[in-house]
mmCIF file of C-alpha atoms in Angstrom:
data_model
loop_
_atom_site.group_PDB
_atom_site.id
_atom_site.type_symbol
_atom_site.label_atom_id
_atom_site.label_comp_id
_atom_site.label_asym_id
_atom_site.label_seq_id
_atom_site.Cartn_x
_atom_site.Cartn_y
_atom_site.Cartn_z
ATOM 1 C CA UNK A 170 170.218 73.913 42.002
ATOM 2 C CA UNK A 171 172.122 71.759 39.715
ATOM 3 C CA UNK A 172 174.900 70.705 42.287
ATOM 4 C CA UNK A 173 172.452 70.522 44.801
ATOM 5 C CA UNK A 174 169.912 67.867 43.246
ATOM 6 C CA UNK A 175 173.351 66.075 42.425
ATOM 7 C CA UNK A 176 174.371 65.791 46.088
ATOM 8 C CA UNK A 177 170.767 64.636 47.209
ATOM 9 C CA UNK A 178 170.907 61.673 44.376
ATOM 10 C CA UNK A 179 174.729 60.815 45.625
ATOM 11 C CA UNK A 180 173.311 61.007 49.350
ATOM 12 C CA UNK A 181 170.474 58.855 48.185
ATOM 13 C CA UNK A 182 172.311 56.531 45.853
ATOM 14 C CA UNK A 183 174.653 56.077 49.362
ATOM 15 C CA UNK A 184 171.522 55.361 51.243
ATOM 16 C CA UNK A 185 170.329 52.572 48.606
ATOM 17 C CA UNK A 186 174.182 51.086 48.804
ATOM 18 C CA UNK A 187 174.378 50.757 52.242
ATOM 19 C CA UNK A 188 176.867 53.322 53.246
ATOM 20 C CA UNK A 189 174.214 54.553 55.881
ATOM 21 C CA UNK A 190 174.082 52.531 58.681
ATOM 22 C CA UNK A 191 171.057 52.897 61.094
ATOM 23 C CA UNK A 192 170.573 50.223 63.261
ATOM 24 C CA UNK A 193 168.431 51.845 65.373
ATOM 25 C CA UNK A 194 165.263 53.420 65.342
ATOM 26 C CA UNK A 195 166.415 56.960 65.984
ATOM 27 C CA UNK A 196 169.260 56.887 63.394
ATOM 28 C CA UNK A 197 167.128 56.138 60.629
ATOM 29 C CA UNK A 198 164.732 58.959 61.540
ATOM 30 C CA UNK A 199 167.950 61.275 61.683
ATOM 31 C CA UNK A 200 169.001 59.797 58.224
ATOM 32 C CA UNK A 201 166.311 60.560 56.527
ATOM 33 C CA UNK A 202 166.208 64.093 57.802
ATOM 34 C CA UNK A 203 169.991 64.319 56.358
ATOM 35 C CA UNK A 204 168.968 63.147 52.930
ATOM 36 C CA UNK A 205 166.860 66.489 52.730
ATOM 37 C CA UNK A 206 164.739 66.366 48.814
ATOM 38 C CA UNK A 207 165.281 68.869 46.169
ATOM 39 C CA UNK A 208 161.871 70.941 46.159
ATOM 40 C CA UNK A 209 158.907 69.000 45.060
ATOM 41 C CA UNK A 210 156.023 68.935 43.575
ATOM 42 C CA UNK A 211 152.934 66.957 45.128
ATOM 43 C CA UNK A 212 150.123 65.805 42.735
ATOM 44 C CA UNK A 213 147.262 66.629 44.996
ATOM 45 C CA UNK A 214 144.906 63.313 44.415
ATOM 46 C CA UNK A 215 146.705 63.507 41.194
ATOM 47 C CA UNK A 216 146.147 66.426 38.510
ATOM 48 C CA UNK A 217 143.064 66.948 40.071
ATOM 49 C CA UNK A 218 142.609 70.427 38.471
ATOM 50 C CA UNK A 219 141.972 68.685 35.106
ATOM 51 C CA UNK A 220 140.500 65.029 35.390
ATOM 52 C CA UNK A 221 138.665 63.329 38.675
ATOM 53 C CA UNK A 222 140.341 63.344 41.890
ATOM 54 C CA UNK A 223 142.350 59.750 42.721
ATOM 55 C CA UNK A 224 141.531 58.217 39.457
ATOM 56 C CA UNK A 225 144.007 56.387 37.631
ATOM 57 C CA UNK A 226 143.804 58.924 34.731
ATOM 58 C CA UNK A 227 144.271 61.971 37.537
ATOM 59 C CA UNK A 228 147.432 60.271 38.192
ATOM 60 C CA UNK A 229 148.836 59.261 34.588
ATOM 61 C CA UNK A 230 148.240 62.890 33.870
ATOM 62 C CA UNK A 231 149.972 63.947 37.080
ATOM 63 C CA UNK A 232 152.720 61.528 36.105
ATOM 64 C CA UNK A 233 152.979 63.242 32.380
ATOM 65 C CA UNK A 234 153.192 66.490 34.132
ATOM 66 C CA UNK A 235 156.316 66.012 35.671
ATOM 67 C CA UNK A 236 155.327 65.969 39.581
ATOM 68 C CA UNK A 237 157.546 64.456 42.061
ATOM 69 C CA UNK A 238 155.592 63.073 43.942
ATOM 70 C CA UNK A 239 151.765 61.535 43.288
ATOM 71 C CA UNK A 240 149.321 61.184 46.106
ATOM 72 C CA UNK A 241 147.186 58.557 47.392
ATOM 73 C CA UNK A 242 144.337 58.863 50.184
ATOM 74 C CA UNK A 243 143.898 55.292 51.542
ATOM 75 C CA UNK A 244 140.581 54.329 52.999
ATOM 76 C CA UNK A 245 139.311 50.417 53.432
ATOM 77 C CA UNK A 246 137.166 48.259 51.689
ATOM 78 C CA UNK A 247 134.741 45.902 53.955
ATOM 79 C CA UNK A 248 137.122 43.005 52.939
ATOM 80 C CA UNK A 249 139.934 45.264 54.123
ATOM 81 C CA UNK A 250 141.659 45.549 51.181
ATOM 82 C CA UNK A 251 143.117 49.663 51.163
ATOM 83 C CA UNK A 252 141.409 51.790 48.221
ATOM 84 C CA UNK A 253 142.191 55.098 47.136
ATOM 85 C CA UNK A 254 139.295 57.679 47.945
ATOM 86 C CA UNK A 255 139.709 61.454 49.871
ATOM 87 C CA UNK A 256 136.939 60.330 52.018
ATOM 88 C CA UNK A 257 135.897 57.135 54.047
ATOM 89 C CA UNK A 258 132.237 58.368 52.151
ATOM 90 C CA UNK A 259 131.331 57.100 48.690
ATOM 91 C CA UNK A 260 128.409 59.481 48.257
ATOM 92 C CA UNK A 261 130.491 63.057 46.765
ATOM 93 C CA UNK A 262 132.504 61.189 43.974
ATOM 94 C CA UNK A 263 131.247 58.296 43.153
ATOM 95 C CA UNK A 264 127.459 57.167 41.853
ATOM 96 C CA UNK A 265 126.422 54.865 44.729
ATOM 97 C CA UNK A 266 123.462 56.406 46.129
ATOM 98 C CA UNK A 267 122.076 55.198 42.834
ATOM 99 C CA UNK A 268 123.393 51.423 42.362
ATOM 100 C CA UNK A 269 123.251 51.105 46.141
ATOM 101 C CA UNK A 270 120.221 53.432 47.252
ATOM 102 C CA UNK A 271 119.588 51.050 50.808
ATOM 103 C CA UNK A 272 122.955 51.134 51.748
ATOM 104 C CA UNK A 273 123.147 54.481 53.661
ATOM 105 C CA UNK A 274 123.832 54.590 57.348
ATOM 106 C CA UNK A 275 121.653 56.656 59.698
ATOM 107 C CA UNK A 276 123.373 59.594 58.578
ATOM 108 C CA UNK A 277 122.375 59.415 55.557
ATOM 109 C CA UNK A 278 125.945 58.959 54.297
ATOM 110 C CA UNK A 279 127.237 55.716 52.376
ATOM 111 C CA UNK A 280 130.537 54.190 53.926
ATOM 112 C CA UNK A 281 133.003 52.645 52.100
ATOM 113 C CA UNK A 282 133.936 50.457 54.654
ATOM 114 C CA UNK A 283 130.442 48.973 54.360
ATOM 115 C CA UNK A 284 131.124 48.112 50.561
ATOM 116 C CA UNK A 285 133.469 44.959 49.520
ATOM 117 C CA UNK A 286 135.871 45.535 46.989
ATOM 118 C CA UNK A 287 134.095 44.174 43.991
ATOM 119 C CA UNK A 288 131.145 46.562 44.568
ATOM 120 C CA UNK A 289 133.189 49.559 45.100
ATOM 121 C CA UNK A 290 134.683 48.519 41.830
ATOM 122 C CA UNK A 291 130.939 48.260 40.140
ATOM 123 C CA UNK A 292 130.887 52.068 41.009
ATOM 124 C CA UNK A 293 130.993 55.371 39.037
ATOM 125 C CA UNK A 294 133.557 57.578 39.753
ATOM 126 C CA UNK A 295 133.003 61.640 38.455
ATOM 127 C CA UNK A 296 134.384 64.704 39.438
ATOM 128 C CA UNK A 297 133.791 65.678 43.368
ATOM 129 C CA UNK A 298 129.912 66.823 44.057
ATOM 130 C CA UNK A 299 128.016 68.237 47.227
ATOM 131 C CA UNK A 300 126.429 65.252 48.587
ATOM 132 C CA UNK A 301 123.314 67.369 49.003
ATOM 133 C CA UNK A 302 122.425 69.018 46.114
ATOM 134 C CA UNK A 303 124.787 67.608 43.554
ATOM 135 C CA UNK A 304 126.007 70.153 42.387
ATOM 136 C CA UNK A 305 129.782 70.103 41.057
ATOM 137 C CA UNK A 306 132.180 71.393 43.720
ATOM 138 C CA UNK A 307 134.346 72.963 41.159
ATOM 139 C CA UNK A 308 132.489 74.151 38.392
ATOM 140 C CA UNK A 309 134.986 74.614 35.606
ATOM 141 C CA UNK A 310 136.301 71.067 36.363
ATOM 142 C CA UNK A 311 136.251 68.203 34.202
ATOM 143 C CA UNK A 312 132.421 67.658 33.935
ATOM 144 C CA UNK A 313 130.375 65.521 35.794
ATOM 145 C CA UNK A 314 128.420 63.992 33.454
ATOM 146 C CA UNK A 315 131.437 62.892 31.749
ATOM 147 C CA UNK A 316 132.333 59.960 34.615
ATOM 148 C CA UNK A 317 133.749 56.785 32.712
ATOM 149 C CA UNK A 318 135.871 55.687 36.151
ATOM 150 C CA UNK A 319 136.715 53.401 38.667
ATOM 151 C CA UNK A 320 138.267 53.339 42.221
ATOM 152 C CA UNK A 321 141.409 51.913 42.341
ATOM 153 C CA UNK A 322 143.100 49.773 44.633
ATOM 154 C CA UNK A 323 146.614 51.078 46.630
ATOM 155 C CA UNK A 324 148.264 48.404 44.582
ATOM 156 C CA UNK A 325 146.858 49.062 41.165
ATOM 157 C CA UNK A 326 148.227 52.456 41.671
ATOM 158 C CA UNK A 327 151.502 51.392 42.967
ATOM 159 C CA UNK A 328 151.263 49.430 39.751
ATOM 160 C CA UNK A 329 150.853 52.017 37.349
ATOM 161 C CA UNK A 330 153.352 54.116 39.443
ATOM 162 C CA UNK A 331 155.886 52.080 39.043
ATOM 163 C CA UNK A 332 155.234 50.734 35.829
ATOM 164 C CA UNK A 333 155.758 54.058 34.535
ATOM 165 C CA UNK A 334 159.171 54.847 36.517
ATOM 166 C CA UNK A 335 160.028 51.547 34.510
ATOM 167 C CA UNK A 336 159.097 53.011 30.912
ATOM 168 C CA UNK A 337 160.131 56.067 31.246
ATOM 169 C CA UNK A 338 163.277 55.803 33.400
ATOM 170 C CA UNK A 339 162.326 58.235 35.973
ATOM 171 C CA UNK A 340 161.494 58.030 39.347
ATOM 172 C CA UNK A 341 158.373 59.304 41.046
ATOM 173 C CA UNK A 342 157.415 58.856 44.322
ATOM 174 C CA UNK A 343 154.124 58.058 46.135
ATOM 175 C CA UNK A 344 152.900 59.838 48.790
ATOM 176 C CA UNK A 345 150.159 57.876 50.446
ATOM 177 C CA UNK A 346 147.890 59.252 53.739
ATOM 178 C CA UNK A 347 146.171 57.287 56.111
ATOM 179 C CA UNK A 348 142.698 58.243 56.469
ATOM 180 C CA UNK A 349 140.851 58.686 59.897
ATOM 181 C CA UNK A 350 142.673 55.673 61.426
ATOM 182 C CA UNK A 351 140.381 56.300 64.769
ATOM 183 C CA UNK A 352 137.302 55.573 62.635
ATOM 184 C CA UNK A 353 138.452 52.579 60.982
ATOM 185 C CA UNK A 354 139.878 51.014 64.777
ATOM 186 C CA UNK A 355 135.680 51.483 65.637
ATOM 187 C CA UNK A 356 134.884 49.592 62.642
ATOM 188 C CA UNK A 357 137.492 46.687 63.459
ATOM 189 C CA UNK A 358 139.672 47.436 61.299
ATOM 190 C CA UNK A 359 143.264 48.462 61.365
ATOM 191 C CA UNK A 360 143.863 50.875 58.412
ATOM 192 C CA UNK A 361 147.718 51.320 59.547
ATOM 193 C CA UNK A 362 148.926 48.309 59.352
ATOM 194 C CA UNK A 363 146.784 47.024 56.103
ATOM 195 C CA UNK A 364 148.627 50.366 54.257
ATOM 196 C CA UNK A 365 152.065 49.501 55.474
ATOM 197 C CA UNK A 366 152.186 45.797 54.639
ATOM 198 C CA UNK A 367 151.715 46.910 50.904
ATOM 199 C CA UNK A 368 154.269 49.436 50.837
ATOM 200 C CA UNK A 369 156.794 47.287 52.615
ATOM 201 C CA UNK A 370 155.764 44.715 50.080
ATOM 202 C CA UNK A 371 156.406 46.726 47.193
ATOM 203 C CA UNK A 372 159.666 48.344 48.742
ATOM 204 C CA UNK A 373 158.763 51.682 50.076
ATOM 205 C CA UNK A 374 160.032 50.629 53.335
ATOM 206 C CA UNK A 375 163.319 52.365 54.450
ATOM 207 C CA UNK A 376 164.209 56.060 54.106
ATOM 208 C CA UNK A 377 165.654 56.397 51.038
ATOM 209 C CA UNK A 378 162.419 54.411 49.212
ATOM 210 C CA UNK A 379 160.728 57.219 47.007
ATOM 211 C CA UNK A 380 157.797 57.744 49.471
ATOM 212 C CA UNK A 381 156.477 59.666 51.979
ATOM 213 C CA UNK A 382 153.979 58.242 54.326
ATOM 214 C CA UNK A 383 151.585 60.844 55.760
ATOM 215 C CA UNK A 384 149.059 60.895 59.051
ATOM 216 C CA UNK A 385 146.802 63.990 60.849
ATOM 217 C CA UNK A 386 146.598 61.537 63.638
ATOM 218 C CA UNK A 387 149.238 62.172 65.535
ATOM 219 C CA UNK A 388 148.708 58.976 68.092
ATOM 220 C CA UNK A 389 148.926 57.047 64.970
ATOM 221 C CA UNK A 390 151.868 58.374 63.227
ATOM 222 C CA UNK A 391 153.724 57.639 66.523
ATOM 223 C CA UNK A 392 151.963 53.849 66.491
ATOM 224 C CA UNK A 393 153.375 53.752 63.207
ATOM 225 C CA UNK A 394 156.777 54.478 63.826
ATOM 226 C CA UNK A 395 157.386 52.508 67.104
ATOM 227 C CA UNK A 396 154.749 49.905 67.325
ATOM 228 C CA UNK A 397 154.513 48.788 63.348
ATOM 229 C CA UNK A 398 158.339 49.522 63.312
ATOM 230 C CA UNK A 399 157.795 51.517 59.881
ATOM 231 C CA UNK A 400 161.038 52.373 58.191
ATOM 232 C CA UNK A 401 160.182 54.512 55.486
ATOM 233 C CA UNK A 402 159.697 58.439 55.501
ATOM 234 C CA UNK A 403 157.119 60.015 57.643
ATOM 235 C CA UNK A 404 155.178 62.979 57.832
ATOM 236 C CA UNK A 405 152.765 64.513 60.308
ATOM 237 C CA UNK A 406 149.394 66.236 58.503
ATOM 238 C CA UNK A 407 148.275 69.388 60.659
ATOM 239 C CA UNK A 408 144.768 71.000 60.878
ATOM 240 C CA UNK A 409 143.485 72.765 63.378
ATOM 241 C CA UNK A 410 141.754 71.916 66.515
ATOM 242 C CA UNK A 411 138.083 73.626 65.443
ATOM 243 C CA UNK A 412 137.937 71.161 62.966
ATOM 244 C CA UNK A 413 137.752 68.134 64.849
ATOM 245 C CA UNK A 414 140.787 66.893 65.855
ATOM 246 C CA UNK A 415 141.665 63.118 66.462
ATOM 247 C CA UNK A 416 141.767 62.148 69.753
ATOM 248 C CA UNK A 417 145.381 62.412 71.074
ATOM 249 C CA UNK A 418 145.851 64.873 68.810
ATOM 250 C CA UNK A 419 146.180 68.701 69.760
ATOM 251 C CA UNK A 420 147.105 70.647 66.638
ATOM 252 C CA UNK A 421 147.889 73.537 68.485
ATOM 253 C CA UNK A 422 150.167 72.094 70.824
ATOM 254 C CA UNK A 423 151.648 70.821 67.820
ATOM 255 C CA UNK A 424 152.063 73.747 65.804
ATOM 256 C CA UNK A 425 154.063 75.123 68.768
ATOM 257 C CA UNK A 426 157.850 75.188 69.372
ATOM 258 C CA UNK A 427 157.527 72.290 71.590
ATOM 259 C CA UNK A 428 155.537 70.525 69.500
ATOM 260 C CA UNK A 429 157.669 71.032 66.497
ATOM 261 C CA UNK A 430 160.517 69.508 68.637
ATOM 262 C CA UNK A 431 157.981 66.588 69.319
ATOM 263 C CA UNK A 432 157.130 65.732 65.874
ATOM 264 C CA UNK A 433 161.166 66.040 65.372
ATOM 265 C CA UNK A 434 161.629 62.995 67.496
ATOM 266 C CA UNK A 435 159.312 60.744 65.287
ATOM 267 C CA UNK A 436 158.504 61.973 61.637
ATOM 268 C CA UNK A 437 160.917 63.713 58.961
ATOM 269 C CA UNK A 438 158.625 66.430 57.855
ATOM 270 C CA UNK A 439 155.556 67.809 58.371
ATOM 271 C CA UNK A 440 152.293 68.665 56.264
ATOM 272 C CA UNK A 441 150.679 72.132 57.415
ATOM 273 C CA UNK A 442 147.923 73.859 55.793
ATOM 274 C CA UNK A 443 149.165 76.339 53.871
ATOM 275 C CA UNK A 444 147.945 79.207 56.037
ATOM 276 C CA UNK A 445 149.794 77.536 58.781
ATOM 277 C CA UNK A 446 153.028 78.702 57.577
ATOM 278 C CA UNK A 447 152.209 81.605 55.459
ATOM 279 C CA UNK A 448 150.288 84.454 56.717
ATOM 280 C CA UNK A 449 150.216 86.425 53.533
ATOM 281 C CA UNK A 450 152.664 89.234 51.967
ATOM 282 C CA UNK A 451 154.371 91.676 53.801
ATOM 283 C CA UNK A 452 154.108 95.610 51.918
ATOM 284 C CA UNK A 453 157.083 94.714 49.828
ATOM 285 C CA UNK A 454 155.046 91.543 48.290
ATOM 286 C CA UNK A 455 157.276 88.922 50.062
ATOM 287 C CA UNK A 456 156.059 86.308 52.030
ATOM 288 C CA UNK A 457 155.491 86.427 56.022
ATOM 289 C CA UNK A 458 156.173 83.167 57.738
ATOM 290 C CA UNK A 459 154.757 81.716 60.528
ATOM 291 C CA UNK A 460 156.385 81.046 63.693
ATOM 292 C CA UNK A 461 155.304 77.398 63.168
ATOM 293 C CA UNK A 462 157.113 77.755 59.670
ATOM 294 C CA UNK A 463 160.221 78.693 60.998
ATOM 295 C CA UNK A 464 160.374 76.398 64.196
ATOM 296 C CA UNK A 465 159.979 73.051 61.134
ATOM 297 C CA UNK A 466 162.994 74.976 59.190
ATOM 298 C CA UNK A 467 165.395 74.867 62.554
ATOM 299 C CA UNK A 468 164.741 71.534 63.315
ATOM 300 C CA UNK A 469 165.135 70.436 60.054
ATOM 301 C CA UNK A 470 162.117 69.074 59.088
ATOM 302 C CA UNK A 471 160.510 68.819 55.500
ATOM 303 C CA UNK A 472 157.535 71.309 54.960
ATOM 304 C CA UNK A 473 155.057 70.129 52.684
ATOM 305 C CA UNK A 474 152.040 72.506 52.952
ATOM 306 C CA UNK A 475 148.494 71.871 51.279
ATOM 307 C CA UNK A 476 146.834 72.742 48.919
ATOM 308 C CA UNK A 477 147.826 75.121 45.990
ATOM 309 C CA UNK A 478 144.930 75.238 43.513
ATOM 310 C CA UNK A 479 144.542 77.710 40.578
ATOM 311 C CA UNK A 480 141.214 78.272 40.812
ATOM 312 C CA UNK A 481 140.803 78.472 44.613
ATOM 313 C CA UNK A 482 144.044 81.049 45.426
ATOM 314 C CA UNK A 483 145.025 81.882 49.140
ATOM 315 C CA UNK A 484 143.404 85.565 48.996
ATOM 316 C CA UNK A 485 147.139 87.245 49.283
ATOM 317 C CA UNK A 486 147.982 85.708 45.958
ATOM 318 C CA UNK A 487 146.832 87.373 42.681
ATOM 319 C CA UNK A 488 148.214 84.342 40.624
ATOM 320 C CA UNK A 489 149.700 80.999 40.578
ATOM 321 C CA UNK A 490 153.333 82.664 40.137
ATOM 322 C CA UNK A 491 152.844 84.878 43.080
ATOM 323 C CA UNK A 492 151.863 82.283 45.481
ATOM 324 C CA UNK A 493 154.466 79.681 44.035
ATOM 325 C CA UNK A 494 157.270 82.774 44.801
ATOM 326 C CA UNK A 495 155.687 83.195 47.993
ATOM 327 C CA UNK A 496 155.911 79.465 48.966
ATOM 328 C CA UNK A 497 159.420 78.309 47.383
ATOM 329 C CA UNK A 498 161.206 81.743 47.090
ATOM 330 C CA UNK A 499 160.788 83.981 49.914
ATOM 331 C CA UNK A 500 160.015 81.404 52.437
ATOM 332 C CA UNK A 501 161.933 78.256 51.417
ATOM 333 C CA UNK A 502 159.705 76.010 51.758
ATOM 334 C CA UNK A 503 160.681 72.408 50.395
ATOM 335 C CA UNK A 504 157.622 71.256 48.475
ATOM 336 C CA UNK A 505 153.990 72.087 47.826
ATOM 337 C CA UNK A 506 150.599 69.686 47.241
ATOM 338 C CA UNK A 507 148.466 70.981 44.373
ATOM 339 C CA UNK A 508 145.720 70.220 42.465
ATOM 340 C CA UNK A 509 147.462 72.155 39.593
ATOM 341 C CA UNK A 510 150.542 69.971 39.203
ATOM 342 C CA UNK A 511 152.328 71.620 35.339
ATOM 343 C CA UNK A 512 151.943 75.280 36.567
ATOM 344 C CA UNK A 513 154.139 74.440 39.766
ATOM 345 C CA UNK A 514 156.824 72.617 37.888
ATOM 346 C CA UNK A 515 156.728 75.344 34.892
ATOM 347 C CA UNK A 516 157.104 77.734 37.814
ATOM 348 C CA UNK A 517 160.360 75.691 39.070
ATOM 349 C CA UNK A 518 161.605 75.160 35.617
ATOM 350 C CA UNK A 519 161.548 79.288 34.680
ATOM 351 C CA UNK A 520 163.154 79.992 38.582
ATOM 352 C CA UNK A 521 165.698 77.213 39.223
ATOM 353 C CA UNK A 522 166.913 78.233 42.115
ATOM 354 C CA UNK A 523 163.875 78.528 43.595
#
């Protein structure tokens, strides 16, 4: 594993010096396929197992815990300004039903798209609740009552990202998703482009920037390749149809050897959920991959599956260690999104050739 981290910095340190030219669209999609990652580890809205999901402490402690990678959900602000939330709702994390009780829609839901920044920054952020009956999602989380924090802003986190890969000397990445781009267009507002000036501001905009840009709109990653001309590293989100897919989109088209070809042409790797591309364990306890799994390997894409969380296991795995074997040993995969961010680097550090 040694050697082979060593020849992804030199390919990367190339990239960064030029040696790499891609003057072309295609070429730079094919170079960043080439500079294929060591395996990583995905803060899923940060360490999200242990403090509130997407706040700035979630990702300091994600940062502390050695992950590759930290995530951001992007959503916008009624001034447009891109904010980190897992929803384009206010009303499961945050205390706005309270300090804005007439501000629901029809629905009954509270949009943040319908709050400027400054009052989304006057709100209450706690650990993730049903918007019904308020009850904690995830019991043994950090508690509830306990909420002392704010949204932030994509560039506050950049910030603090960076900041830290300054202090420290290290160098994580982000690893930032556009949320429900299709909503956001009805709303007059174009959620693409806001997210991608700021990371071509702050240099995540080639393939060899530390970042991964990430879509389930598959209409829209394409816009964002060709039409906003983005540079950087892209990844295609997959869920499945029943759930309401974009429109455009067709999930199982896409999970398909044709459609893994497809998403070849555009994006350098691809985010399944994790039952998309691991079944469970065959009678010998290794892992059974999916066809969809295997068709992302032979084109050479990056799998990123989500999400790993300790206390919500896929139902093949008894423990954390059995489903991080499952994921990294027996079926190769290249990198993993959890809520649980140590346990999946301790895992790496005790099985380094995993």
């Amino acid at each position: 594993m040694l050697v082979k981290n060593l020849c992804h910095r030199l390919i990367a340190s190339a990239l960064v010096a030029g040696m790499f030219v891609a003057p072309i669209f295609g070429a730079n999609v094919a170079v960043a396929q080439d500079a294929k990652q060591e395996t990583v580890v995905i803060a899923h809205r940060g360490a999200s197992g242990y403090l509130p999901e997407h706040t700035l402490a979630a990702k300091a402690l994600a940062y502390g815990m050695r992950a590759d990678y930290i995530e951001q959900d992007v959503v916008l602000s009624k001034d447009g300004v891109p904010v980190i939330l897992h929803d384009i709702h206010l009303d499961t994390t945050t205390d706005v039903a309270t300090k804005f009780p007439g501000r629901k829609r029809e629905d009954g839901r509270y949009y943040a798209i319908d709050f400027t920044l400054d009052e989304i920054k006057s709100l209450t952020v706690t650990e993730r609740f049903k918007a019904d009956s308020g009850k904690q999602v995830y019991e043994n989380r950090f508690p509830m009552e306990f909420g002392i924090f704010k949204v932030p802003t994509l560039e506050e986190e950049i910030k603090l990202i960076q900041g830290l890969n300054r202090s420290t000397g290290r160098d994580v990445g982000i690893y930032p998703e556009i949320k429900n781009p299709e909503f956001h267009r009805a709303e007059g507002q174009d959620i693409a482009k806001a997210v991608v000036s700021v990371l071509e501001k702050w240099g995540y905009n080639n393939p060899a920037s530390n970042a991964f840009l990430q879509c389930f709109d598959w209409a829209e990653t394409k816009r964002i390749r060709t039409e906003l001309n983005y540079q950087g590293k892209l990844v295609q989100l997959l869920g499945e149809n029943r759930w309401g897919a974009p429109e455009g989109t067709d999930y199982d088209f896409l999970k398909s050897d044709e459609g893994v070809l497809e998403m070849a042409k555009v994006v350098d790797g691809i985010g399944p959920w994790l039952p998309q591309v691991i079944e469970g364990l065959s009678e010998n306890g290794t892992a059974i991959m999916t066809p969809t799994l295997i068709a992302a390997q032979r084109a050479q894409l990056m799998v990123h599956p989500y999400t790993l969380r300790a206390d919500q296991l896929p139902k093949w795995a008894g423990d954390m260690d059995i489903a991080l074997k499952a994921i990294f040993d027996d079926a190769g995969i290249d990198g993993i999104f959890t809520d649980f961010p140590d346990q999946a680097v301790e895992y790496l550090a005790r099985n380094p050739d995993a």
